[in-house]
Amino acid sequence: MLTKNFGRNLINAFAVTAMLATTSAASTAVAQDANAVVMKNFDFAPMSITVKVGSSVTWKNLDGEPHTVTSVDGLFRSGALDQNDSFTFKFDKPGTYKYLCSIHPRMMASVVVQ
Amino acid sequence: MSSDSEVNQSRRGALKCLAFGGAGTLFLLSGGVLAPIDLALAASKKSAHAMTGTPLFLQISDTHIGFNKEANPDVAGTLKQTIDFVNAMPAKPALTIHTGDITHLSKAEEFDTASQLLSGLNITELHTVPGEHDITDGIGTEYFNRFGQASANKGYYSFDHNGVHFIALVNVMNFKPNGLGAFGDDQLAWLEQDLKGRSSSTPIVVFAHMPMWTIYEPWGWGTGDADQATSYLSRFGSVTVLNGHIHQIVQKVEGNITFHTARSTAYPQPTAGDGPGPGPLKVPSDQLAKMLGVTSVKISGHPSSAVLTDTTLG
């Protein structure tokens, strides 16, 4: 019984994985220009995101406290983002762009553009 | 030294004393000793007057006009309530100090509403410093348009009133990488110059948004270069440092310097480390008024000492 279930689960697992792989490949191709970062619990998530030159990153604040997306080198600055506000910036040049929240500067993250 | 241990109450001890008061609790700080006195302002205005005499000035902080989430959907309402409360005080303060976060998102209309409400105070003299919520565009356009004249748009300035020297400092425009606020070298140089030559018996009141001592570094509750500022102040006989930012009262006495953070009129925040960060703290609606309030400060005596009175809205 156990073996039968295990076998079935394994096949299902493979099927789901295969499906996921296809789906994510498809979504990568379609959503190449939309890369998302959220502010949640006083953190940027993910803390590092890698995107292609010419693509945009969209930040969304999920916290009850406003945050900002402020680049260390002055390239981009969102101003105060209230809960559920978003900010999008398009990266035209390769490089590593560090940024922080200017209201809570311990919140630091980066965008790697390749 | 023994008076220090009486003054350096644990937060829990301070909370117990605050809870005692009902409508408000008066702390008398005199000669370095902090003693709580139960005071029901609503019940007995006469005794309030008798105990405190005439407050010299009022500290109001963190009004956050523009905030509209669960922790307080009506911050304009609680500010108006605060102003009515202050206007009804038996002794009228001579001036008001706002220690920042006047607005929540630095928007023009938020500043307009805040100014409009604050003009309802029967105290006509208002001095402000910005909080980090007031300057989210990086340069503080709206803040300085309205409040920049006092400092020629530098943000820091000083003035005298009745023999007391007031110093307004900005520690939200120059953040350190670890998240603490900072004054920066220019402002520190200005501060040193401003204090030079003043008699050490001059009572000093310093006000700035972020705490001028490290209360809790992981949440940015402190000022990275505050020690340098404090070193210029330590020779004076009476120094009162008034800060905001943390939406709760924390107090410390170090030599002749009393450090004090004020409550907000908008919403409380959690105590240090209690949760993921210093966001708005939702409390049952019948508890909210007890966690909002103002501070009045009287400076008197020879040598001068400061009497700080923290009162709540409910």
mmCIF file of N, CA and C in Angstrom, chain B residues 239-304:
data_model
loop_
_atom_site.group_PDB
_atom_site.id
_atom_site.type_symbol
_atom_site.label_atom_id
_atom_site.label_comp_id
_atom_site.label_asym_id
_atom_site.label_seq_id
_atom_site.Cartn_x
_atom_site.Cartn_y
_atom_site.Cartn_z
ATOM 1 N N VAL B 239 20.228 71.143 31.588
ATOM 2 C CA VAL B 239 19.970 70.887 30.171
ATOM 3 C C VAL B 239 18.798 69.918 30.061
ATOM 4 N N THR B 240 17.803 70.290 29.282
ATOM 5 C CA THR B 240 16.654 69.422 29.042
ATOM 6 C C THR B 240 16.626 69.085 27.560
ATOM 7 N N VAL B 241 16.671 67.808 27.233
ATOM 8 C CA VAL B 241 16.650 67.371 25.833
ATOM 9 C C VAL B 241 15.285 66.762 25.564
ATOM 10 N N LEU B 242 14.569 67.333 24.613
ATOM 11 C CA LEU B 242 13.230 66.852 24.281
ATOM 12 C C LEU B 242 13.227 66.232 22.892
ATOM 13 N N ASN B 243 12.805 64.991 22.810
ATOM 14 C CA ASN B 243 12.759 64.302 21.530
ATOM 15 C C ASN B 243 11.393 63.667 21.319
ATOM 16 N N GLY B 244 11.192 63.136 20.118
ATOM 17 C CA GLY B 244 9.937 62.432 19.813
ATOM 18 C C GLY B 244 10.252 61.108 19.163
ATOM 19 N N HIS B 245 9.637 60.816 18.047
ATOM 20 C CA HIS B 245 9.950 59.705 17.135
ATOM 21 C C HIS B 245 9.461 58.343 17.571
ATOM 22 N N ILE B 246 9.523 58.036 18.868
ATOM 23 C CA ILE B 246 9.223 56.657 19.280
ATOM 24 C C ILE B 246 7.815 56.495 19.856
ATOM 25 N N HIS B 247 7.073 57.600 19.949
ATOM 26 C CA HIS B 247 5.652 57.555 20.320
ATOM 27 C C HIS B 247 5.406 56.939 21.688
ATOM 28 N N GLN B 248 6.376 57.127 22.593
ATOM 29 C CA GLN B 248 6.216 56.657 23.969
ATOM 30 C C GLN B 248 7.254 57.401 24.790
ATOM 31 N N ILE B 249 7.031 57.371 26.085
ATOM 32 C CA ILE B 249 7.944 58.130 26.952
ATOM 33 C C ILE B 249 9.070 57.237 27.431
ATOM 34 N N VAL B 250 10.273 57.683 27.152
ATOM 35 C CA VAL B 250 11.456 57.065 27.754
ATOM 36 C C VAL B 250 12.296 58.223 28.268
ATOM 37 N N GLN B 251 12.877 58.072 29.414
ATOM 38 C CA GLN B 251 13.574 59.195 30.027
ATOM 39 C C GLN B 251 14.887 58.743 30.641
ATOM 40 N N LYS B 252 15.857 59.635 30.644
ATOM 41 C CA LYS B 252 17.156 59.313 31.234
ATOM 42 C C LYS B 252 17.758 60.590 31.777
ATOM 43 N N VAL B 253 18.439 60.475 32.895
ATOM 44 C CA VAL B 253 19.167 61.622 33.436
ATOM 45 C C VAL B 253 20.646 61.266 33.456
ATOM 46 N N GLU B 254 21.470 62.155 32.903
ATOM 47 C CA GLU B 254 22.909 61.922 32.872
ATOM 48 C C GLU B 254 23.579 63.207 33.341
ATOM 49 N N GLY B 255 24.045 63.226 34.548
ATOM 50 C CA GLY B 255 24.626 64.458 35.097
ATOM 51 C C GLY B 255 23.545 65.517 35.176
ATOM 52 N N ASN B 256 23.781 66.651 34.517
ATOM 53 C CA ASN B 256 22.792 67.734 34.538
ATOM 54 C C ASN B 256 21.863 67.703 33.339
ATOM 55 N N ILE B 257 21.945 66.633 32.555
ATOM 56 C CA ILE B 257 21.137 66.557 31.333
ATOM 57 C C ILE B 257 19.983 65.577 31.537
ATOM 58 N N THR B 258 18.762 66.059 31.308
ATOM 59 C CA THR B 258 17.580 65.196 31.316
ATOM 60 C C THR B 258 17.162 64.950 29.882
ATOM 61 N N PHE B 259 17.102 63.680 29.484
ATOM 62 C CA PHE B 259 16.644 63.300 28.147
ATOM 63 C C PHE B 259 15.219 62.769 28.262
ATOM 64 N N HIS B 260 14.352 63.188 27.365
ATOM 65 C CA HIS B 260 12.947 62.788 27.464
ATOM 66 C C HIS B 260 12.336 62.669 26.073
ATOM 67 N N THR B 261 11.675 61.541 25.796
ATOM 68 C CA THR B 261 10.914 61.429 24.549
ATOM 69 C C THR B 261 9.434 61.541 24.893
ATOM 70 N N ALA B 262 8.658 62.075 23.964
ATOM 71 C CA ALA B 262 7.245 62.360 24.222
ATOM 72 C C ALA B 262 6.335 61.342 23.553
ATOM 73 N N ARG B 263 5.090 61.313 24.007
ATOM 74 C CA ARG B 263 4.063 60.532 23.323
ATOM 75 C C ARG B 263 3.686 61.241 22.029
ATOM 76 N N SER B 264 2.998 60.477 21.174
ATOM 77 C CA SER B 264 2.442 61.030 19.943
ATOM 78 C C SER B 264 1.015 61.488 20.224
ATOM 79 N N THR B 265 0.479 62.327 19.340
ATOM 80 C CA THR B 265 -0.958 62.623 19.434
ATOM 81 C C THR B 265 -1.731 61.763 18.434
ATOM 82 N N ALA B 266 -0.997 60.889 17.710
ATOM 83 C CA ALA B 266 -1.626 60.129 16.621
ATOM 84 C C ALA B 266 -1.804 58.647 16.938
ATOM 85 N N TYR B 267 -0.707 57.957 17.261
ATOM 86 C CA TYR B 267 -0.821 56.521 17.540
ATOM 87 C C TYR B 267 0.397 56.067 18.333
ATOM 88 N N PRO B 268 0.236 54.993 19.126
ATOM 89 C CA PRO B 268 1.382 54.494 19.889
ATOM 90 C C PRO B 268 2.232 53.561 19.022
ATOM 91 N N GLN B 269 3.438 53.283 19.494
ATOM 92 C CA GLN B 269 4.303 52.288 18.869
ATOM 93 C C GLN B 269 4.650 51.230 19.903
ATOM 94 N N PRO B 270 5.081 50.051 19.427
ATOM 95 C CA PRO B 270 5.445 49.012 20.397
ATOM 96 C C PRO B 270 6.687 49.399 21.191
ATOM 97 N N THR B 271 6.861 48.751 22.306
ATOM 98 C CA THR B 271 8.096 48.966 23.074
ATOM 99 C C THR B 271 9.248 48.310 22.325
ATOM 100 N N ALA B 272 10.447 48.726 22.669
ATOM 101 C CA ALA B 272 11.628 48.332 21.900
ATOM 102 C C ALA B 272 11.712 46.827 21.695
ATOM 103 N N GLY B 273 11.802 46.411 20.444
ATOM 104 C CA GLY B 273 12.004 45.005 20.124
ATOM 105 C C GLY B 273 10.751 44.159 20.117
ATOM 106 N N ASP B 274 9.623 44.734 20.439
ATOM 107 C CA ASP B 274 8.391 43.945 20.535
ATOM 108 C C ASP B 274 7.668 43.904 19.185
ATOM 109 N N GLY B 275 8.165 43.076 18.273
ATOM 110 C CA GLY B 275 7.562 42.992 16.944
ATOM 111 C C GLY B 275 8.611 43.203 15.863
ATOM 112 N N PRO B 276 8.179 43.175 14.591
ATOM 113 C CA PRO B 276 9.150 43.275 13.495
ATOM 114 C C PRO B 276 9.749 44.665 13.320
ATOM 115 N N GLY B 277 9.075 45.689 13.820
ATOM 116 C CA GLY B 277 9.636 47.028 13.635
ATOM 117 C C GLY B 277 8.779 48.086 14.295
ATOM 118 N N PRO B 278 9.240 49.345 14.240
ATOM 119 C CA PRO B 278 8.553 50.451 14.923
ATOM 120 C C PRO B 278 7.368 50.979 14.126
ATOM 121 N N GLY B 279 6.390 50.118 13.844
ATOM 122 C CA GLY B 279 5.211 50.548 13.103
ATOM 123 C C GLY B 279 4.103 50.970 14.049
ATOM 124 N N PRO B 280 2.948 51.362 13.513
ATOM 125 C CA PRO B 280 1.816 51.765 14.351
ATOM 126 C C PRO B 280 1.316 50.571 15.161
ATOM 127 N N LEU B 281 0.984 50.823 16.412
ATOM 128 C CA LEU B 281 0.502 49.767 17.298
ATOM 129 C C LEU B 281 -0.993 49.928 17.498
ATOM 130 N N LYS B 282 -1.736 48.916 17.091
ATOM 131 C CA LYS B 282 -3.177 48.990 17.291
ATOM 132 C C LYS B 282 -3.513 48.525 18.704
ATOM 133 N N VAL B 283 -4.281 49.343 19.416
ATOM 134 C CA VAL B 283 -4.744 48.985 20.762
ATOM 135 C C VAL B 283 -6.263 49.079 20.770
ATOM 136 N N PRO B 284 -6.952 48.448 21.747
ATOM 137 C CA PRO B 284 -8.410 48.598 21.813
ATOM 138 C C PRO B 284 -8.773 50.079 21.860
ATOM 139 N N SER B 285 -9.856 50.446 21.196
ATOM 140 C CA SER B 285 -10.155 51.875 21.009
ATOM 141 C C SER B 285 -10.343 52.615 22.334
ATOM 142 N N ASP B 286 -10.767 51.891 23.395
ATOM 143 C CA ASP B 286 -10.922 52.601 24.668
ATOM 144 C C ASP B 286 -9.578 52.830 25.370
ATOM 145 N N GLN B 287 -8.507 52.233 24.801
ATOM 146 C CA GLN B 287 -7.173 52.416 25.387
ATOM 147 C C GLN B 287 -6.383 53.514 24.691
ATOM 148 N N LEU B 288 -6.819 53.896 23.473
ATOM 149 C CA LEU B 288 -5.995 54.763 22.637
ATOM 150 C C LEU B 288 -5.663 56.084 23.333
ATOM 151 N N ALA B 289 -6.681 56.721 23.923
ATOM 152 C CA ALA B 289 -6.466 58.047 24.499
ATOM 153 C C ALA B 289 -5.426 58.035 25.618
ATOM 154 N N LYS B 290 -5.312 56.879 26.287
ATOM 155 C CA LYS B 290 -4.332 56.786 27.384
ATOM 156 C C LYS B 290 -2.902 56.742 26.857
ATOM 157 N N MET B 291 -2.753 56.478 25.551
ATOM 158 C CA MET B 291 -1.407 56.311 25.010
ATOM 159 C C MET B 291 -0.985 57.503 24.159
ATOM 160 N N LEU B 292 -1.856 58.517 24.106
ATOM 161 C CA LEU B 292 -1.535 59.738 23.360
ATOM 162 C C LEU B 292 -1.423 60.875 24.359
ATOM 163 N N GLY B 293 -0.628 61.877 24.055
ATOM 164 C CA GLY B 293 -0.561 62.983 25.014
ATOM 165 C C GLY B 293 0.448 64.050 24.647
ATOM 166 N N VAL B 294 0.677 64.951 25.594
ATOM 167 C CA VAL B 294 1.606 66.065 25.436
ATOM 168 C C VAL B 294 2.458 66.189 26.700
ATOM 169 N N THR B 295 3.460 67.054 26.622
ATOM 170 C CA THR B 295 4.355 67.283 27.763
ATOM 171 C C THR B 295 4.459 68.775 28.017
ATOM 172 N N SER B 296 4.343 69.187 29.263
ATOM 173 C CA SER B 296 4.640 70.589 29.558
ATOM 174 C C SER B 296 5.877 70.651 30.451
ATOM 175 N N VAL B 297 6.660 71.693 30.247
ATOM 176 C CA VAL B 297 7.948 71.811 30.922
ATOM 177 C C VAL B 297 8.053 73.166 31.598
ATOM 178 N N LYS B 298 8.391 73.136 32.874
ATOM 179 C CA LYS B 298 8.610 74.377 33.607
ATOM 180 C C LYS B 298 10.063 74.398 34.042
ATOM 181 N N ILE B 299 10.683 75.513 33.843
ATOM 182 C CA ILE B 299 12.080 75.653 34.295
ATOM 183 C C ILE B 299 12.129 76.786 35.288
ATOM 184 N N SER B 300 12.587 76.479 36.467
ATOM 185 C CA SER B 300 12.577 77.530 37.487
ATOM 186 C C SER B 300 13.644 77.239 38.521
ATOM 187 N N GLY B 301 13.788 78.150 39.406
ATOM 188 C CA GLY B 301 14.681 77.921 40.539
ATOM 189 C C GLY B 301 16.092 78.390 40.276
ATOM 190 N N HIS B 302 16.822 78.543 41.346
ATOM 191 C CA HIS B 302 18.230 78.928 41.270
ATOM 192 C C HIS B 302 19.012 77.980 42.147
ATOM 193 N N PRO B 303 19.782 77.008 41.681
ATOM 194 C CA PRO B 303 19.998 76.790 40.245
ATOM 195 C C PRO B 303 18.761 76.209 39.553
ATOM 196 N N SER B 304 18.689 76.406 38.253
ATOM 197 C CA SER B 304 17.502 75.989 37.501
ATOM 198 C C SER B 304 17.333 74.488 37.524
#
